[in-house]
């Protein structure tokens, strides 16, 4: 199900529920959740040509942030009623802590096989890491680093990210979240651009 801006709020909700259900007491730190979603979207974009959430990404001081997904985590006023009602069936903020709790099982019908693959891969690699470990890791990836100077200088608090930058490779020591050769990379970028054009016609 799409929001007006193309955000796949049901998939984002289920991805968050997936990660939260892996944690003790099914409660997941919100900052950690945002980083896990970013890496899952990076993996799925690089391997399959699209993100899981179809969310808008912004570079912020604590790394890449999926905007609509953040609204779900915070049960923000920016969510419309349909999004809020749906997300509330699966997730519950644990106030005053910074945790989100899964209160229902993952609805597998909302996630494709490839999306579950991406979520499983990211959890297997990063599930045991703490929130600020993940923040530090995201700062090493090229799509965030290109905005690092502006953020550090305080010239902006958030900068919209270009998803084509997610196809840039990190240093050899880092997990790429699906490796691509140059031909595959060009093909995926073209596919993403065509997909974006089609979506713009519908919105």
PDB file of C-alpha atoms in Angstrom:
ATOM      1  CA  UNK A   1       0.000   0.000   0.000  1.00  0.00           C
ATOM      2  CA  UNK A   2       1.356   3.402  -1.036  1.00  0.00           C
ATOM      3  CA  UNK A   3       1.118   6.705   0.749  1.00  0.00           C
ATOM      4  CA  UNK A   4       0.530   9.780  -1.402  1.00  0.00           C
ATOM      5  CA  UNK A   5       4.300  10.339  -1.673  1.00  0.00           C
ATOM      6  CA  UNK A   6       4.916   6.729  -2.699  1.00  0.00           C
ATOM      7  CA  UNK A   7       6.111   5.601   0.736  1.00  0.00           C
ATOM      8  CA  UNK A   8       5.330   1.922   1.320  1.00  0.00           C
ATOM      9  CA  UNK A   9       4.153   2.295   4.901  1.00  0.00           C
ATOM     10  CA  UNK A  10       2.960  -1.299   5.274  1.00  0.00           C
ATOM     11  CA  UNK A  11       6.329  -2.686   4.207  1.00  0.00           C
ATOM     12  CA  UNK A  12       8.137  -0.224   6.468  1.00  0.00           C
ATOM     13  CA  UNK A  13       5.913  -1.231   9.391  1.00  0.00           C
ATOM     14  CA  UNK A  14       6.536  -4.921   8.756  1.00  0.00           C
ATOM     15  CA  UNK A  15      10.297  -4.400   8.399  1.00  0.00           C
ATOM     16  CA  UNK A  16      10.333  -2.606  11.764  1.00  0.00           C
ATOM     17  CA  UNK A  17       8.203  -5.355  13.287  1.00  0.00           C
ATOM     18  CA  UNK A  18      10.615  -7.946  11.871  1.00  0.00           C
ATOM     19  CA  UNK A  19      13.630  -6.322  13.523  1.00  0.00           C
ATOM     20  CA  UNK A  20      11.840  -5.571  16.800  1.00  0.00           C
ATOM     21  CA  UNK A  21      10.658  -9.178  17.099  1.00  0.00           C
ATOM     22  CA  UNK A  22      14.290 -10.315  16.984  1.00  0.00           C
ATOM     23  CA  UNK A  23      15.171  -8.341  20.111  1.00  0.00           C
ATOM     24  CA  UNK A  24      14.705  -9.256  23.759  1.00  0.00           C
ATOM     25  CA  UNK A  25      11.108  -8.551  24.798  1.00  0.00           C
ATOM     26  CA  UNK A  26      10.472  -7.607  21.137  1.00  0.00           C
ATOM     27  CA  UNK A  27      11.634  -4.070  21.984  1.00  0.00           C
ATOM     28  CA  UNK A  28      14.002  -2.277  19.619  1.00  0.00           C
ATOM     29  CA  UNK A  29      15.898   0.980  20.070  1.00  0.00           C
ATOM     30  CA  UNK A  30      14.497   3.484  17.569  1.00  0.00           C
ATOM     31  CA  UNK A  31      17.897   4.750  16.445  1.00  0.00           C
ATOM     32  CA  UNK A  32      19.080   1.186  15.865  1.00  0.00           C
ATOM     33  CA  UNK A  33      15.875   0.504  13.945  1.00  0.00           C
ATOM     34  CA  UNK A  34      16.530   3.378  11.536  1.00  0.00           C
ATOM     35  CA  UNK A  35      20.065   2.149  10.832  1.00  0.00           C
ATOM     36  CA  UNK A  36      18.919  -1.438  10.241  1.00  0.00           C
ATOM     37  CA  UNK A  37      16.229  -0.210   7.841  1.00  0.00           C
ATOM     38  CA  UNK A  38      18.830   1.845   5.972  1.00  0.00           C
ATOM     39  CA  UNK A  39      21.127  -1.132   5.504  1.00  0.00           C
ATOM     40  CA  UNK A  40      18.213  -3.364   4.445  1.00  0.00           C
ATOM     41  CA  UNK A  41      17.119  -0.768   1.892  1.00  0.00           C
ATOM     42  CA  UNK A  42      20.729  -0.460   0.675  1.00  0.00           C
ATOM     43  CA  UNK A  43      20.967  -4.224   0.194  1.00  0.00           C
ATOM     44  CA  UNK A  44      17.623  -4.521  -1.588  1.00  0.00           C
ATOM     45  CA  UNK A  45      18.284  -1.522  -3.816  1.00  0.00           C
ATOM     46  CA  UNK A  46      21.684  -2.817  -4.898  1.00  0.00           C
ATOM     47  CA  UNK A  47      20.533  -6.378  -5.531  1.00  0.00           C
ATOM     48  CA  UNK A  48      16.986  -5.863  -6.812  1.00  0.00           C
ATOM     49  CA  UNK A  49      16.894  -2.269  -8.068  1.00  0.00           C
ATOM     50  CA  UNK A  50      14.491  -0.774  -5.525  1.00  0.00           C
ATOM     51  CA  UNK A  51      14.319  -0.209  -1.787  1.00  0.00           C
ATOM     52  CA  UNK A  52      11.946  -2.091   0.475  1.00  0.00           C
ATOM     53  CA  UNK A  53      10.263   1.014   1.871  1.00  0.00           C
ATOM     54  CA  UNK A  54      10.335   3.378  -1.117  1.00  0.00           C
ATOM     55  CA  UNK A  55      11.107   5.999   1.516  1.00  0.00           C
ATOM     56  CA  UNK A  56      12.849   9.363   1.155  1.00  0.00           C
ATOM     57  CA  UNK A  57      16.301   9.378   2.713  1.00  0.00           C
ATOM     58  CA  UNK A  58      17.983  12.306   4.439  1.00  0.00           C
ATOM     59  CA  UNK A  59      21.560  12.613   5.640  1.00  0.00           C
ATOM     60  CA  UNK A  60      21.515  13.744   9.268  1.00  0.00           C
ATOM     61  CA  UNK A  61      24.105  13.901  12.031  1.00  0.00           C
ATOM     62  CA  UNK A  62      23.322  10.352  13.131  1.00  0.00           C
ATOM     63  CA  UNK A  63      23.520   8.954   9.601  1.00  0.00           C
ATOM     64  CA  UNK A  64      20.971   8.250   6.850  1.00  0.00           C
ATOM     65  CA  UNK A  65      17.349   8.527   7.973  1.00  0.00           C
ATOM     66  CA  UNK A  66      14.323   7.101   6.182  1.00  0.00           C
ATOM     67  CA  UNK A  67      11.809   9.917   6.697  1.00  0.00           C
ATOM     68  CA  UNK A  68       8.488   8.055   6.639  1.00  0.00           C
ATOM     69  CA  UNK A  69       9.908   5.166   8.639  1.00  0.00           C
ATOM     70  CA  UNK A  70      11.037   7.632  11.297  1.00  0.00           C
ATOM     71  CA  UNK A  71       7.474   8.978  11.450  1.00  0.00           C
ATOM     72  CA  UNK A  72       6.198   5.446  12.087  1.00  0.00           C
ATOM     73  CA  UNK A  73       8.727   4.894  14.875  1.00  0.00           C
ATOM     74  CA  UNK A  74       7.627   8.123  16.522  1.00  0.00           C
ATOM     75  CA  UNK A  75       3.938   7.678  15.661  1.00  0.00           C
ATOM     76  CA  UNK A  76       4.326  11.219  14.389  1.00  0.00           C
ATOM     77  CA  UNK A  77       1.565  13.659  13.493  1.00  0.00           C
ATOM     78  CA  UNK A  78       2.981  13.534   9.963  1.00  0.00           C
ATOM     79  CA  UNK A  79       1.393  10.093   9.541  1.00  0.00           C
ATOM     80  CA  UNK A  80      -2.080  10.158   8.089  1.00  0.00           C
ATOM     81  CA  UNK A  81      -4.836   8.300   9.915  1.00  0.00           C
ATOM     82  CA  UNK A  82      -4.620   5.161   7.759  1.00  0.00           C
ATOM     83  CA  UNK A  83      -0.854   4.882   8.293  1.00  0.00           C
ATOM     84  CA  UNK A  84      -1.193   5.484  12.023  1.00  0.00           C
ATOM     85  CA  UNK A  85      -3.949   2.927  12.502  1.00  0.00           C
ATOM     86  CA  UNK A  86      -2.030   0.300  10.530  1.00  0.00           C
ATOM     87  CA  UNK A  87       1.300   0.869  12.289  1.00  0.00           C
ATOM     88  CA  UNK A  88      -0.397   0.852  15.703  1.00  0.00           C
ATOM     89  CA  UNK A  89      -1.568  -2.718  15.110  1.00  0.00           C
ATOM     90  CA  UNK A  90       2.043  -3.894  15.053  1.00  0.00           C
ATOM     91  CA  UNK A  91       4.183  -1.379  16.939  1.00  0.00           C
ATOM     92  CA  UNK A  92       3.929   0.515  20.196  1.00  0.00           C
ATOM     93  CA  UNK A  93       6.354   3.221  21.418  1.00  0.00           C
ATOM     94  CA  UNK A  94       7.632   2.465  24.927  1.00  0.00           C
ATOM     95  CA  UNK A  95       7.535   5.873  26.588  1.00  0.00           C
ATOM     96  CA  UNK A  96       9.521   7.456  28.133  1.00  0.00           C
ATOM     97  CA  UNK A  97      12.227   5.156  26.723  1.00  0.00           C
ATOM     98  CA  UNK A  98      13.515   5.300  23.149  1.00  0.00           C
ATOM     99  CA  UNK A  99      12.179   1.829  22.371  1.00  0.00           C
ATOM    100  CA  UNK A 100       9.563   0.548  19.966  1.00  0.00           C
ATOM    101  CA  UNK A 101       7.860  -2.750  20.800  1.00  0.00           C
ATOM    102  CA  UNK A 102       6.433  -5.303  18.391  1.00  0.00           C
ATOM    103  CA  UNK A 103       2.942  -6.125  19.664  1.00  0.00           C
ATOM    104  CA  UNK A 104       1.954  -8.438  16.835  1.00  0.00           C
ATOM    105  CA  UNK A 105       3.604 -10.978  14.566  1.00  0.00           C
ATOM    106  CA  UNK A 106       5.051  -9.951  11.228  1.00  0.00           C
ATOM    107  CA  UNK A 107       2.490 -10.059   8.436  1.00  0.00           C
ATOM    108  CA  UNK A 108       4.483 -12.072   5.904  1.00  0.00           C
ATOM    109  CA  UNK A 109       1.981 -11.295   3.151  1.00  0.00           C
ATOM    110  CA  UNK A 110       3.286  -7.710   3.013  1.00  0.00           C
ATOM    111  CA  UNK A 111       6.914  -8.718   2.420  1.00  0.00           C
ATOM    112  CA  UNK A 112       8.297 -10.375  -0.702  1.00  0.00           C
ATOM    113  CA  UNK A 113      10.868 -13.178  -0.617  1.00  0.00           C
ATOM    114  CA  UNK A 114      13.564 -10.734  -1.704  1.00  0.00           C
ATOM    115  CA  UNK A 115      12.617  -8.277   1.057  1.00  0.00           C
ATOM    116  CA  UNK A 116      12.793 -10.965   3.733  1.00  0.00           C
ATOM    117  CA  UNK A 117      16.177 -11.949   2.291  1.00  0.00           C
ATOM    118  CA  UNK A 118      17.424  -8.381   2.764  1.00  0.00           C
ATOM    119  CA  UNK A 119      16.069  -8.163   6.308  1.00  0.00           C
ATOM    120  CA  UNK A 120      17.564 -11.539   7.253  1.00  0.00           C
ATOM    121  CA  UNK A 121      20.929 -10.591   5.767  1.00  0.00           C
ATOM    122  CA  UNK A 122      21.115  -7.313   7.663  1.00  0.00           C
ATOM    123  CA  UNK A 123      20.059  -8.894  10.941  1.00  0.00           C
ATOM    124  CA  UNK A 124      22.659 -11.654  10.562  1.00  0.00           C
ATOM    125  CA  UNK A 125      25.374  -9.035  10.002  1.00  0.00           C
ATOM    126  CA  UNK A 126      24.299  -6.264  12.364  1.00  0.00           C
ATOM    127  CA  UNK A 127      21.651  -7.526  14.742  1.00  0.00           C
ATOM    128  CA  UNK A 128      23.986  -7.731  17.735  1.00  0.00           C
ATOM    129  CA  UNK A 129      25.391  -4.225  17.306  1.00  0.00           C
ATOM    130  CA  UNK A 130      24.274  -1.312  19.489  1.00  0.00           C
ATOM    131  CA  UNK A 131      22.663   1.873  18.172  1.00  0.00           C
ATOM    132  CA  UNK A 132      25.731   4.127  18.182  1.00  0.00           C
ATOM    133  CA  UNK A 133      27.913   1.370  16.732  1.00  0.00           C
ATOM    134  CA  UNK A 134      25.539   1.390  13.785  1.00  0.00           C
ATOM    135  CA  UNK A 135      25.549   5.191  13.582  1.00  0.00           C
ATOM    136  CA  UNK A 136      29.348   5.139  13.381  1.00  0.00           C
ATOM    137  CA  UNK A 137      29.182   2.468  10.694  1.00  0.00           C
ATOM    138  CA  UNK A 138      26.728   4.446   8.530  1.00  0.00           C
ATOM    139  CA  UNK A 139      29.131   7.392   8.621  1.00  0.00           C
ATOM    140  CA  UNK A 140      31.636   5.314   6.660  1.00  0.00           C
ATOM    141  CA  UNK A 141      29.391   4.828   3.629  1.00  0.00           C
ATOM    142  CA  UNK A 142      29.838   7.137   0.628  1.00  0.00           C
ATOM    143  CA  UNK A 143      26.205   8.252   0.322  1.00  0.00           C
ATOM    144  CA  UNK A 144      26.403   9.806   3.799  1.00  0.00           C
ATOM    145  CA  UNK A 145      30.039  10.931   3.644  1.00  0.00           C
ATOM    146  CA  UNK A 146      29.348  13.205   0.664  1.00  0.00           C
ATOM    147  CA  UNK A 147      27.210  15.321   3.013  1.00  0.00           C
ATOM    148  CA  UNK A 148      29.458  15.050   6.071  1.00  0.00           C
ATOM    149  CA  UNK A 149      31.152  18.447   5.766  1.00  0.00           C
ATOM    150  CA  UNK A 150      27.905  20.400   5.446  1.00  0.00           C
ATOM    151  CA  UNK A 151      26.420  18.614   8.445  1.00  0.00           C
ATOM    152  CA  UNK A 152      29.534  19.041  10.581  1.00  0.00           C
ATOM    153  CA  UNK A 153      29.718  22.741   9.753  1.00  0.00           C
ATOM    154  CA  UNK A 154      26.095  23.184  10.732  1.00  0.00           C
ATOM    155  CA  UNK A 155      25.122  24.396   7.264  1.00  0.00           C
ATOM    156  CA  UNK A 156      22.153  22.029   7.324  1.00  0.00           C
ATOM    157  CA  UNK A 157      20.477  19.698   9.804  1.00  0.00           C
ATOM    158  CA  UNK A 158      19.306  17.319   7.099  1.00  0.00           C
ATOM    159  CA  UNK A 159      20.091  16.944   3.408  1.00  0.00           C
ATOM    160  CA  UNK A 160      18.028  14.904   0.972  1.00  0.00           C
ATOM    161  CA  UNK A 161      19.975  11.930  -0.329  1.00  0.00           C
ATOM    162  CA  UNK A 162      20.080  10.640  -3.895  1.00  0.00           C
ATOM    163  CA  UNK A 163      19.398   6.901  -4.006  1.00  0.00           C
ATOM    164  CA  UNK A 164      21.788   6.506  -6.947  1.00  0.00           C
ATOM    165  CA  UNK A 165      24.583   7.286  -4.462  1.00  0.00           C
ATOM    166  CA  UNK A 166      23.721   4.040  -2.652  1.00  0.00           C
ATOM    167  CA  UNK A 167      25.345   2.215  -5.569  1.00  0.00           C
ATOM    168  CA  UNK A 168      28.739   3.706  -4.694  1.00  0.00           C
ATOM    169  CA  UNK A 169      31.010   1.232  -2.953  1.00  0.00           C
ATOM    170  CA  UNK A 170      32.479   1.730   0.515  1.00  0.00           C
ATOM    171  CA  UNK A 171      36.085   0.942   1.318  1.00  0.00           C
ATOM    172  CA  UNK A 172      37.160  -2.655   0.765  1.00  0.00           C
ATOM    173  CA  UNK A 173      37.100  -3.375   4.497  1.00  0.00           C
ATOM    174  CA  UNK A 174      33.368  -2.705   4.765  1.00  0.00           C
ATOM    175  CA  UNK A 175      30.391  -4.839   3.840  1.00  0.00           C
ATOM    176  CA  UNK A 176      28.926  -3.422   0.640  1.00  0.00           C
ATOM    177  CA  UNK A 177      25.475  -4.899   1.271  1.00  0.00           C
ATOM    178  CA  UNK A 178      25.540  -6.684  -2.052  1.00  0.00           C
ATOM    179  CA  UNK A 179      28.491  -6.360  -4.363  1.00  0.00           C
ATOM    180  CA  UNK A 180      28.026  -5.173  -7.939  1.00  0.00           C
ATOM    181  CA  UNK A 181      30.348  -5.059 -10.894  1.00  0.00           C
ATOM    182  CA  UNK A 182      30.418  -1.915 -13.038  1.00  0.00           C
ATOM    183  CA  UNK A 183      27.955  -3.258 -15.625  1.00  0.00           C
ATOM    184  CA  UNK A 184      25.471  -4.382 -12.992  1.00  0.00           C
ATOM    185  CA  UNK A 185      25.776  -1.034 -11.249  1.00  0.00           C
ATOM    186  CA  UNK A 186      25.002   0.921 -14.428  1.00  0.00           C
ATOM    187  CA  UNK A 187      22.020  -1.310 -15.184  1.00  0.00           C
ATOM    188  CA  UNK A 188      20.594  -0.940 -11.665  1.00  0.00           C
ATOM    189  CA  UNK A 189      20.995   2.841 -11.752  1.00  0.00           C
ATOM    190  CA  UNK A 190      19.159   3.017 -15.076  1.00  0.00           C
ATOM    191  CA  UNK A 191      16.417   0.770 -13.714  1.00  0.00           C
ATOM    192  CA  UNK A 192      16.045   3.025 -10.668  1.00  0.00           C
ATOM    193  CA  UNK A 193      15.837   6.143 -12.835  1.00  0.00           C
ATOM    194  CA  UNK A 194      13.128   4.586 -15.013  1.00  0.00           C
ATOM    195  CA  UNK A 195      11.223   3.441 -11.931  1.00  0.00           C
ATOM    196  CA  UNK A 196      11.421   6.951 -10.480  1.00  0.00           C
ATOM    197  CA  UNK A 197      10.066   8.420 -13.735  1.00  0.00           C
ATOM    198  CA  UNK A 198       7.130   6.017 -13.717  1.00  0.00           C
ATOM    199  CA  UNK A 199       6.332   6.812 -10.098  1.00  0.00           C
ATOM    200  CA  UNK A 200       6.390  10.531 -10.811  1.00  0.00           C
ATOM    201  CA  UNK A 201       3.731  10.026 -13.475  1.00  0.00           C
ATOM    202  CA  UNK A 202       1.439   8.343 -10.961  1.00  0.00           C
ATOM    203  CA  UNK A 203       1.917  10.925  -8.197  1.00  0.00           C
TER     204      UNK A 203
END
